[in-house]
XYZ file of C-alpha atoms in Angstrom:
681
model
C -17.202 -28.778 -4.959
C -14.989 -30.303 -7.599
C -16.051 -29.733 -11.185
C -17.090 -32.757 -13.300
C -14.624 -34.026 -15.819
C -15.754 -35.983 -18.903
C -13.782 -39.250 -19.167
C -12.663 -41.023 -22.360
C -15.136 -43.610 -23.622
C -14.149 -47.119 -22.441
C -16.307 -50.081 -23.424
C -17.562 -51.986 -20.509
C -17.174 -55.713 -21.534
C -19.104 -57.155 -18.590
C -22.050 -59.370 -19.552
C -25.520 -57.871 -19.319
C -28.501 -58.793 -17.179
C -29.274 -62.498 -16.720
C -31.239 -63.774 -19.768
C -33.031 -66.700 -18.131
C -34.363 -67.793 -14.744
C -32.174 -69.194 -12.067
C -31.731 -72.966 -12.335
C -31.133 -73.521 -8.647
C -33.000 -71.039 -6.484
C -34.709 -70.073 -3.114
C -36.579 -66.911 -2.190
C -35.956 -64.074 0.211
C -38.104 -60.981 0.838
C -37.224 -57.312 0.567
C -38.231 -54.990 3.428
C -41.397 -52.837 3.532
C -39.550 -49.819 2.108
C -39.354 -51.756 -1.269
C -42.745 -53.207 -1.108
C -41.849 -56.459 0.720
C -41.238 -57.988 -2.740
C -40.109 -61.637 -2.768
C -36.950 -62.237 -4.866
C -35.608 -65.313 -6.468
C -32.107 -65.795 -5.152
C -29.352 -68.337 -6.170
C -29.598 -71.313 -3.803
C -26.480 -71.034 -1.640
C -26.395 -74.877 -1.453
C -25.971 -74.989 -5.189
C -23.084 -72.524 -4.995
C -21.342 -74.618 -2.482
C -21.989 -77.889 -4.413
C -20.635 -76.385 -7.595
C -17.548 -75.043 -5.769
C -16.945 -78.471 -4.336
C -17.243 -80.173 -7.721
C -14.988 -77.515 -9.503
C -12.415 -77.890 -6.680
C -12.409 -81.651 -6.971
C -11.907 -81.383 -10.705
C -8.907 -79.120 -10.177
C -7.490 -81.410 -7.551
C -7.556 -84.395 -9.818
C -5.698 -82.293 -12.332
C -2.942 -81.656 -9.776
C -3.913 -78.148 -8.809
C -4.714 -76.670 -5.376
C -8.171 -75.255 -4.943
C -10.288 -73.522 -2.258
C -13.587 -74.244 -0.497
C -13.716 -72.251 2.733
C -13.908 -68.680 1.537
C -16.636 -68.986 -1.054
C -18.652 -71.227 1.217
C -18.652 -68.402 3.768
C -19.978 -65.933 1.182
C -22.604 -67.908 -0.506
C -25.587 -66.380 1.073
C -24.303 -62.689 0.979
C -23.340 -62.959 -2.709
C -26.663 -64.733 -3.536
C -28.591 -61.819 -1.970
C -26.313 -59.104 -3.267
C -26.668 -60.239 -6.964
C -30.368 -60.752 -6.698
C -30.930 -57.348 -5.179
C -28.758 -55.512 -7.837
C -30.403 -57.475 -10.779
C -33.909 -56.635 -9.367
C -33.124 -52.880 -9.036
C -31.616 -52.736 -12.466
C -34.690 -54.346 -14.007
C -36.968 -51.969 -12.145
C -35.030 -49.107 -13.566
C -34.786 -50.531 -17.083
C -31.021 -50.617 -16.982
C -28.183 -53.087 -17.273
C -26.916 -54.019 -13.895
C -23.431 -52.547 -14.398
C -24.878 -49.201 -15.419
C -26.173 -48.966 -11.806
C -23.580 -50.900 -9.756
C -19.896 -51.974 -9.476
C -19.647 -55.385 -7.898
C -16.069 -55.965 -6.862
C -14.414 -58.920 -5.141
C -11.459 -58.599 -2.746
C -12.148 -61.783 -0.835
C -9.223 -64.106 -1.492
C -9.782 -67.552 -3.074
C -13.458 -66.892 -3.466
C -13.910 -66.248 -7.182
C -14.980 -69.879 -7.802
C -18.097 -68.961 -5.722
C -18.814 -66.188 -8.214
C -18.213 -68.470 -11.135
C -20.780 -70.920 -9.739
C -23.293 -68.086 -9.136
C -22.837 -66.840 -12.704
C -23.252 -70.288 -14.169
C -26.581 -70.554 -12.180
C -27.825 -67.376 -13.876
C -26.306 -68.198 -17.184
C -24.269 -64.965 -17.152
C -21.337 -64.498 -19.458
C -22.616 -67.526 -21.237
C -21.270 -69.749 -18.435
C -22.605 -73.259 -18.202
C -22.164 -76.096 -15.778
C -19.843 -77.678 -18.265
C -17.614 -74.617 -18.330
C -17.075 -75.006 -14.586
C -15.529 -78.343 -15.176
C -12.322 -76.803 -16.571
C -11.844 -74.378 -13.664
C -8.164 -73.592 -13.157
C -7.053 -75.554 -16.157
C -4.924 -73.908 -18.866
C -7.870 -74.257 -21.261
C -10.195 -72.158 -19.095
C -10.836 -68.419 -18.656
C -12.047 -69.398 -15.165
C -8.806 -68.814 -13.392
C -7.928 -69.279 -9.779
C -8.510 -65.687 -9.050
C -10.697 -63.375 -11.057
C -8.657 -61.923 -13.999
C -10.138 -59.336 -16.316
C -7.543 -59.874 -18.944
C -8.902 -63.364 -19.589
C -12.472 -63.148 -18.515
C -13.606 -59.438 -19.127
C -17.125 -60.453 -19.459
C -17.171 -61.766 -15.896
C -14.459 -59.876 -14.010
C -14.207 -55.975 -13.916
C -11.119 -55.706 -11.541
C -8.612 -58.487 -11.260
C -8.052 -59.741 -7.882
C -5.768 -62.154 -6.065
C -3.198 -60.477 -3.859
C -5.341 -59.678 -0.799
C -6.333 -56.078 -0.181
C -5.576 -54.830 -3.788
C -9.097 -54.498 -5.057
C -10.617 -52.455 -2.290
C -8.366 -49.426 -3.037
C -9.106 -49.966 -6.714
C -12.789 -49.754 -5.971
C -12.077 -46.558 -4.088
C -10.776 -45.307 -7.398
C -13.974 -46.501 -9.141
C -16.190 -44.477 -6.617
C -13.942 -41.312 -7.118
C -14.226 -41.771 -10.896
C -18.088 -42.120 -10.641
C -18.293 -38.820 -8.672
C -15.884 -37.095 -11.025
C -17.864 -38.093 -14.055
C -21.318 -37.552 -12.538
C -22.465 -41.077 -13.236
C -22.607 -41.984 -9.490
C -22.908 -45.773 -9.790
C -22.881 -47.399 -6.402
C -19.868 -49.548 -5.594
C -20.255 -52.826 -3.557
C -16.808 -54.156 -2.582
C -16.580 -57.508 -0.703
C -13.442 -58.107 1.288
C -12.426 -60.781 3.787
C -11.184 -60.012 7.293
C -7.759 -61.436 6.409
C -7.449 -59.082 3.444
C -8.272 -56.240 5.840
C -4.908 -56.954 7.517
C -2.999 -55.802 4.473
C -1.446 -52.363 4.422
C -3.204 -51.059 1.224
C -6.588 -52.195 2.531
C -6.047 -50.371 5.807
C -5.116 -47.269 3.832
C -8.523 -47.478 2.131
C -10.371 -48.022 5.384
C -9.278 -44.546 6.257
C -9.270 -42.973 2.745
C -12.843 -44.040 1.624
C -14.674 -42.332 4.520
C -12.312 -39.380 4.452
C -12.859 -38.726 0.794
C -16.639 -39.406 1.082
C -16.884 -36.774 3.803
C -15.420 -34.189 1.419
C -17.984 -35.091 -1.206
C -15.425 -36.820 -3.439
C -16.948 -40.339 -3.711
C -20.059 -41.896 -5.225
C -22.120 -44.177 -2.881
C -19.905 -46.907 -1.491
C -20.735 -50.155 0.464
C -17.901 -52.483 1.757
C -18.972 -55.899 2.802
C -16.636 -57.516 5.283
C -16.673 -61.373 5.550
C -15.521 -61.689 9.111
C -14.836 -65.337 9.888
C -11.684 -64.976 12.051
C -9.817 -67.307 9.737
C -6.710 -67.124 7.520
C -4.859 -69.810 5.709
C -2.722 -70.957 8.641
C -5.523 -70.853 11.232
C -7.486 -68.280 13.143
C -6.662 -64.608 12.600
C -6.528 -64.296 16.404
C -3.494 -66.684 16.385
C -1.658 -63.472 15.245
C -3.870 -60.786 16.676
C -7.624 -59.884 16.689
C -9.120 -57.752 13.938
C -12.173 -56.970 16.046
C -10.957 -53.615 17.421
C -10.137 -52.580 13.918
C -13.630 -53.212 12.786
C -15.057 -51.644 15.876
C -13.004 -48.562 14.994
C -14.543 -48.189 11.585
C -17.283 -45.999 12.870
C -14.746 -43.474 14.360
C -13.092 -43.324 10.922
C -16.321 -42.213 9.399
C -18.073 -45.411 8.148
C -21.676 -46.180 8.769
C -21.315 -49.637 10.305
C -24.233 -52.076 9.708
C -23.816 -55.333 11.615
C -24.959 -58.696 10.145
C -24.689 -61.132 12.949
C -25.384 -64.212 10.691
C -24.039 -63.737 7.307
C -25.005 -67.301 6.386
C -28.698 -66.592 6.599
C -30.048 -65.549 3.189
C -32.909 -63.499 4.493
C -30.837 -61.623 6.914
C -28.213 -60.983 4.329
C -30.794 -59.576 1.902
C -32.200 -57.357 4.557
C -28.699 -56.005 5.466
C -27.816 -55.349 1.888
C -31.039 -53.388 1.336
C -30.307 -51.308 4.473
C -26.792 -50.697 3.314
C -28.005 -49.613 -0.185
C -30.613 -47.280 1.247
C -28.182 -45.620 3.602
C -25.439 -45.179 1.019
C -27.939 -43.879 -1.572
C -29.230 -41.168 0.787
C -25.953 -40.385 2.499
C -23.166 -40.634 -0.174
C -21.003 -38.576 2.245
C -20.771 -41.560 4.622
C -19.905 -44.933 3.081
C -21.335 -48.134 4.618
C -19.324 -51.001 6.208
C -21.535 -54.041 6.225
C -19.817 -56.086 8.976
C -20.975 -59.567 8.301
C -20.109 -62.479 10.679
C -19.632 -65.569 8.420
C -18.421 -69.116 8.937
C -15.656 -70.202 6.692
C -16.283 -73.694 5.466
C -19.983 -73.268 6.234
C -22.264 -76.144 5.031
C -20.045 -78.990 6.153
C -19.396 -79.493 9.895
C -15.798 -80.755 9.553
C -14.618 -77.736 7.518
C -16.581 -75.150 9.510
C -14.927 -76.403 12.705
C -11.455 -76.862 11.337
C -8.723 -74.348 12.323
C -8.410 -72.987 8.823
C -12.119 -73.177 7.897
C -11.337 -75.624 5.157
C -9.331 -73.078 3.381
C -8.172 -75.487 0.574
C -10.370 -78.242 -0.637
C -10.383 -80.953 1.952
C -11.217 -83.964 -0.101
C -8.477 -86.072 -1.773
C -10.702 -88.397 -3.682
C -13.969 -87.989 -5.560
C -15.337 -91.077 -3.652
C -15.856 -88.726 -0.726
C -17.937 -86.287 -2.720
C -21.265 -87.938 -2.419
C -21.414 -87.632 1.361
C -19.871 -84.097 1.137
C -22.762 -82.923 -1.166
C -25.346 -84.716 0.888
C -24.260 -82.717 3.951
C -24.252 -79.504 2.032
C -27.879 -80.163 0.967
C -28.809 -81.199 4.546
C -31.019 -84.134 3.594
C -32.703 -82.403 0.524
C -32.233 -84.089 -2.816
C -28.889 -83.307 -4.555
C -29.539 -82.179 -8.124
C -29.091 -85.114 -10.544
C -26.583 -83.205 -12.705
C -24.312 -82.775 -9.632
C -24.558 -86.474 -9.015
C -23.639 -87.170 -12.609
C -20.637 -84.844 -12.343
C -19.617 -86.687 -9.164
C -19.731 -90.033 -11.075
C -17.722 -88.621 -13.886
C -15.021 -87.515 -11.465
C -14.994 -90.956 -9.859
C -14.493 -92.577 -13.222
C -11.806 -90.045 -14.187
C -9.984 -90.809 -10.912
C -10.225 -94.521 -11.495
C -8.716 -94.199 -14.898
C -5.850 -92.125 -13.715
C -4.887 -94.233 -10.798
C -5.184 -97.443 -12.796
C -2.476 -96.344 -15.177
C 0.776 -98.264 -14.914
C 3.573 -96.489 -13.134
C 7.274 -97.082 -13.392
C 8.951 -98.986 -10.530
C 12.023 -96.840 -10.754
C 10.568 -93.491 -9.715
C 13.241 -91.007 -8.762
C 12.919 -89.660 -5.202
C 11.717 -86.107 -5.009
C 10.770 -83.688 -2.329
C 9.964 -79.983 -1.890
C 12.854 -77.522 -1.809
C 11.198 -76.062 1.330
C 12.491 -79.101 3.305
C 15.997 -77.979 2.743
C 15.190 -74.446 3.758
C 13.646 -75.659 7.162
C 16.656 -78.023 7.783
C 19.121 -75.047 7.300
C 17.221 -72.910 9.760
C 16.930 -75.527 12.381
C 20.615 -76.380 12.033
C 21.683 -72.815 12.561
C 19.488 -72.379 15.684
C 20.952 -75.550 17.102
C 24.438 -74.026 16.542
C 23.386 -71.019 18.637
C 22.599 -68.415 16.111
C 19.668 -66.053 16.914
C 17.576 -66.815 13.885
C 14.016 -65.531 14.108
C 11.340 -66.383 11.598
C 8.727 -63.676 10.862
C 5.898 -65.074 8.724
C 2.739 -63.658 7.101
C 0.295 -66.543 7.037
C 2.078 -68.732 4.515
C 4.754 -70.623 6.602
C 3.125 -73.968 5.679
C 3.705 -73.228 1.944
C 7.130 -71.702 2.191
C 9.016 -74.177 4.223
C 9.370 -72.256 7.544
C 6.488 -74.021 9.342
C 8.737 -76.987 10.119
C 11.348 -74.640 11.579
C 8.793 -72.807 13.674
C 7.445 -75.995 15.033
C 10.927 -77.383 15.830
C 12.212 -74.153 17.278
C 9.056 -72.633 18.697
C 10.387 -69.488 20.386
C 12.145 -68.513 17.139
C 8.953 -67.867 15.077
C 6.043 -65.449 14.881
C 3.186 -65.020 12.433
C 2.034 -61.439 12.136
C -0.946 -62.013 9.954
C -1.774 -61.291 6.409
C 0.684 -58.422 6.106
C 3.789 -58.819 3.863
C 4.948 -55.184 4.058
C 4.633 -55.232 7.842
C 6.542 -58.542 7.951
C 9.633 -57.199 6.177
C 9.611 -53.959 8.177
C 9.333 -55.897 11.448
C 12.222 -58.019 10.351
C 14.274 -54.859 9.761
C 13.731 -53.889 13.453
C 14.778 -57.289 14.552
C 17.928 -57.078 12.397
C 18.830 -53.695 13.851
C 18.786 -55.271 17.360
C 21.077 -58.166 16.576
C 18.849 -60.891 15.358
C 18.992 -62.797 12.115
C 15.410 -62.259 10.689
C 14.014 -64.648 8.090
C 10.869 -63.598 6.283
C 8.824 -65.742 4.007
C 5.910 -65.499 1.609
C 5.066 -66.224 -2.028
C 7.461 -64.554 -4.397
C 4.822 -62.355 -5.991
C 3.842 -60.891 -2.626
C 7.415 -60.627 -1.446
C 8.688 -58.641 -4.442
C 5.629 -56.372 -4.682
C 4.353 -55.721 -1.282
C 7.753 -56.229 0.355
C 9.691 -54.025 -2.139
C 9.738 -50.659 -0.384
C 10.159 -52.247 3.082
C 13.267 -54.113 1.709
C 14.749 -50.957 0.280
C 14.292 -49.197 3.582
C 15.593 -52.075 5.534
C 18.814 -51.952 3.585
C 18.936 -48.180 3.777
C 18.629 -48.568 7.559
C 21.528 -51.014 7.766
C 19.065 -53.654 8.756
C 19.398 -56.479 6.325
C 17.158 -59.522 6.173
C 17.023 -63.003 4.806
C 13.967 -63.790 2.637
C 12.471 -67.093 1.545
C 10.144 -66.404 -1.361
C 8.474 -69.559 -2.690
C 6.116 -70.256 -5.625
C 8.364 -68.318 -7.980
C 7.693 -67.834 -11.737
C 5.019 -70.210 -12.992
C 5.273 -72.491 -9.998
C 2.010 -71.020 -8.546
C 0.337 -72.417 -11.560
C -3.237 -72.891 -10.410
C -3.652 -69.514 -8.801
C -3.132 -67.734 -12.115
C -1.504 -64.444 -13.200
C -1.945 -62.454 -10.072
C 0.069 -64.941 -8.094
C 2.750 -65.728 -10.712
C 5.890 -63.702 -10.137
C 7.374 -63.131 -13.618
C 9.446 -60.051 -12.620
C 11.032 -61.347 -9.398
C 14.637 -60.977 -10.413
C 14.086 -57.611 -12.040
C 12.376 -56.274 -8.942
C 15.106 -57.315 -6.565
C 18.426 -57.765 -8.241
C 19.267 -54.114 -8.371
C 18.303 -53.295 -4.760
C 21.491 -52.140 -3.051
C 23.121 -54.545 -0.564
C 21.016 -57.409 -1.742
C 22.033 -60.830 -3.140
C 19.394 -62.794 -5.090
C 19.371 -66.601 -5.477
C 17.243 -69.139 -7.194
C 17.111 -72.597 -5.631
C 16.653 -75.739 -7.653
C 16.603 -78.638 -5.092
C 16.433 -79.183 -1.342
C 20.167 -80.094 -1.011
C 21.074 -76.793 -2.661
C 18.595 -74.950 -0.477
C 19.990 -76.397 2.761
C 23.604 -75.509 1.780
C 23.079 -72.017 0.455
C 20.584 -70.824 3.090
C 23.086 -72.167 5.749
C 25.931 -70.231 4.099
C 23.928 -67.050 3.968
C 23.085 -67.257 7.595
C 26.673 -67.897 8.483
C 27.889 -64.922 6.423
C 25.256 -62.761 8.110
C 26.376 -63.733 11.566
C 30.157 -63.310 10.668
C 29.581 -59.807 9.315
C 27.722 -58.767 12.471
C 30.480 -60.213 14.658
C 33.079 -58.240 12.631
C 31.103 -55.004 13.112
C 30.043 -54.977 9.439
C 26.663 -54.758 7.787
C 25.644 -57.930 6.229
C 23.913 -58.171 2.846
C 20.252 -59.035 2.537
C 19.767 -62.471 0.828
C 16.566 -63.392 -1.096
C 16.026 -67.045 -1.962
C 13.467 -67.779 -4.588
C 12.075 -71.377 -4.979
C 9.398 -73.358 -6.501
C 6.263 -75.044 -5.201
C 6.391 -78.548 -6.763
C 8.483 -81.511 -5.898
C 12.007 -81.707 -7.305
C 14.936 -84.242 -7.074
C 16.786 -83.940 -3.884
C 19.935 -83.184 -5.941
C 21.175 -83.213 -9.516
C 24.809 -84.327 -9.147
C 26.629 -86.199 -6.444
C 29.019 -84.438 -4.063
C 28.057 -80.961 -5.390
C 30.014 -78.064 -3.996
C 27.560 -75.303 -3.465
C 28.839 -71.783 -3.222
C 26.840 -68.529 -2.765
C 29.089 -66.778 -5.325
C 29.419 -69.528 -7.900
C 27.303 -70.969 -10.675
C 27.250 -74.757 -10.851
C 27.715 -76.992 -13.822
C 25.174 -79.813 -13.486
C 25.697 -81.594 -16.835
C 28.485 -81.735 -19.402
C 28.154 -83.752 -22.551
C 30.415 -81.515 -24.689
C 33.246 -84.064 -24.876
C 31.048 -86.488 -26.801
C 30.171 -84.148 -29.723
C 31.798 -81.621 -32.171
C 28.954 -79.133 -31.594
C 28.015 -77.886 -28.214
C 26.189 -75.060 -26.499
C 26.267 -73.607 -22.905
C 22.746 -73.488 -21.455
C 22.215 -71.265 -18.450
C 19.187 -71.755 -16.244
C 18.165 -72.021 -12.639
C 15.330 -72.878 -10.184
C 12.620 -75.243 -11.475
C 13.908 -75.044 -15.042
C 17.015 -76.996 -14.192
C 14.772 -80.137 -14.588
C 13.792 -78.975 -18.082
C 17.385 -78.287 -18.879
C 18.393 -81.851 -17.951
C 15.697 -83.263 -20.175
C 16.907 -81.052 -23.023
C 20.541 -82.311 -22.521
C 19.263 -85.848 -23.195
C 17.164 -84.798 -26.165
C 20.096 -83.028 -27.727
C 22.421 -85.986 -26.998
C 20.188 -87.993 -29.321
C 20.673 -85.287 -31.923
C 24.421 -85.213 -31.719
C 24.719 -81.931 -29.745
C 26.666 -81.471 -26.523
C 25.583 -79.186 -23.762
C 27.148 -77.599 -20.788
C 24.157 -76.929 -18.413
C 24.885 -74.385 -15.793
C 22.687 -73.664 -12.767
C 22.938 -69.891 -12.147
C 21.702 -69.905 -8.548
C 23.717 -66.636 -7.865
C 21.493 -64.513 -10.062
C 23.036 -61.027 -9.592
C 26.597 -62.103 -8.843
C 28.347 -62.830 -12.112
C 30.604 -65.908 -11.934
C 32.749 -64.839 -14.900
C 35.331 -67.489 -14.261
C 32.908 -70.392 -14.725
C 31.156 -68.878 -17.718
C 34.486 -67.927 -19.416
C 35.444 -71.603 -19.176
C 32.101 -72.900 -20.417
C 31.892 -70.543 -23.346
C 35.457 -71.355 -24.441
C 34.374 -75.158 -24.627
C 31.155 -74.290 -26.594
C 32.539 -71.750 -29.123
C 30.676 -68.950 -27.470
C 27.178 -70.433 -27.950
C 24.889 -69.408 -25.037
C 21.249 -70.070 -24.372
C 19.576 -68.597 -21.219
C 16.271 -70.032 -19.966
C 14.044 -68.766 -17.132
C 10.402 -68.538 -16.052
C 10.704 -64.784 -15.841
C 10.146 -61.908 -18.202
C 13.036 -61.724 -20.684
C 13.375 -58.006 -19.809
C 15.386 -57.631 -16.666
C 15.781 -61.332 -15.941
C 18.682 -63.697 -15.242
C 19.554 -63.752 -18.945
C 19.722 -59.958 -19.078
C 21.912 -59.819 -15.966
C 24.242 -62.599 -17.197
C 24.667 -61.432 -20.795
C 25.189 -57.898 -19.663
C 27.748 -58.875 -17.104
C 29.584 -61.061 -19.540
C 29.597 -58.264 -22.232
C 31.112 -55.907 -19.517
C 33.832 -58.482 -18.851
C 34.664 -58.544 -22.568
C 33.651 -62.198 -22.872
C 32.343 -62.890 -26.430
C 29.269 -65.075 -26.967
C 26.359 -65.679 -29.389
C 23.113 -65.491 -27.404
C 19.560 -66.727 -27.504
C 17.355 -66.035 -24.440
C 14.199 -67.889 -23.533
C 11.690 -66.313 -21.112
C 8.328 -64.718 -21.036
C 7.944 -62.238 -23.760
C 5.654 -59.763 -22.144
C 2.130 -60.436 -20.986
C 0.737 -62.318 -18.020
C 0.414 -65.916 -17.073
C -2.833 -67.737 -16.225
C -4.151 -70.710 -14.283
C -2.950 -74.196 -15.104
C -3.066 -77.443 -13.304
C 0.807 -77.814 -13.550
C 3.633 -75.439 -14.083
C 4.948 -77.605 -16.936
C 1.826 -76.637 -18.975
C 2.781 -73.062 -18.722
C 6.387 -73.834 -19.611
C 5.164 -75.484 -22.836
C 2.853 -72.547 -23.711
C 5.593 -69.990 -23.129
C 8.365 -71.963 -24.788
C 10.375 -72.842 -21.706
C 10.092 -76.638 -21.599
C 12.776 -79.188 -22.656
C 11.582 -79.298 -26.290
C 11.706 -75.566 -26.604
C 15.175 -75.427 -25.063
C 16.338 -78.112 -27.440
C 14.946 -76.257 -30.468
C 16.527 -72.966 -29.267
C 19.966 -74.698 -29.055
C 19.556 -76.068 -32.601
C 18.418 -72.794 -33.989
C 21.415 -71.011 -32.450
C 23.857 -73.477 -33.912
C 22.178 -73.307 -37.327
C 22.086 -69.504 -37.668
């Protein structure tokens, strides 16, 4: 038996036991072994109603939001919290002195915010929920302990990340001798992730050796992921059936949307784990994603995002949630406030000369379709996000050329390497944050195996504004630009995307035809809409940076501004601001991030007396500015530099990326000020 080790003292900043009674409640009864006590539980209908209202608030602000996942877990989480609070009170302890309650169910944190507001925990009120996902709120799209430590113990977001961290908590509890019980909730989609599957084996394996404190894993099994049913890729049922052979005590909950059944299953799980710490419990709960509203429960994605576009639809939505019972008046009042807010925003005058915009993803899809039509063996391997990254249109148009392998980014990249080795041109896609983290080692091994890939990684930088820090890739260049045999690009518009992705596929095919190993190409792009193009008749080149604005000839003072991706828009606004202040700008789109175009920059810097400002929604350390300035210095090109980027730290949720650009000094005004400061110093 391992000897105990005393840890350093770390203050637990979670809020204590609920101070007051539940505002919206219903009751459920403990089993005979606990005296058949009747417990007050958070009314699951109220959780769903508050989630719907929070989501609608976020949608009006311009952010995406999620309904399906938290609606599936409302009964289970209501029962779990009521059970833990009751036992803590019985033992005269604060709840987190007895339990760890960890969430690894994606896009479900809003359900926990609603539940906590019902209890008044962490001083949350109904009014606090109204700023959900806004830049003013600590209630981010996914639970983040750096912003809300009184409500979140382990940050979550990338699926499958918190279960192995919870494994670490249980090991620490055993090592210290405190032996708190860990309850970790995870979705069936998250169980597809590699790190989650490692924990499915490690937790029972360590427990059998007496290395873990009591552990209960709650699986929300609703056969649903973002793009549809999990069985569209492959079934997870055999995996869950195999948990028992791995060493788990499997307790089945056939109706996880029944409060009484959920409480009974949680009590049973607690009692087993308490008396058998050497065998962790897997509470396998069948749930319905989107439960409470027929249309979302029956939809292919379980109402993953929030299905309503207008608050005018909220009244009937809430009425269905409450099933004929009276909707609380404060929820009705919130609905009316949202309707008025929407009327005010839609009633504002809009310019008749709105510039046409579209998602960069459209250009990606067009490039892939074009290359297949030209006879090239392009195969798209997706991991549940094709609808967000731009490859869904390609997969629909060229059906035999696409496959979704589930919520498994690492597996996606490695599978693509196998396709590459056999003569295909594999294209993988996911959000940037998942591609550069979960896909990092597989990318390295793909290149080491002479099996290059093409990657489409969307939602780069702060472009995944609403989901918060866990989804915001702020180190994406640093994590990929130094990988051998890999070219990294940042796309700024759909026209550029179509051209550069097409060129990369052509170069890949040509290298294979010549018996050479192609290079991997990674294309980063944003989420929001952007202009179709920035200049007429642009000549895009994989190896060249592109000058998209030049006002130097009009002024005696001028500066070269280097940027890329979504910040080209901010750069162009800054050009106009500086024009009004008598300063010229050469704005350069550095789409070729790790391939120095010394010829273009030597020419630009000669025109601007060596003044250079770099701008990116990336950490300053290791970003495009670092690569560019280091490359120029190695070429012996002289310049005076100011770099704008993220100066350490994480992002947070916001309705729109521009709010984060402003906060971190990356918007047009900040660029203009940086130019003026450089000229005046």
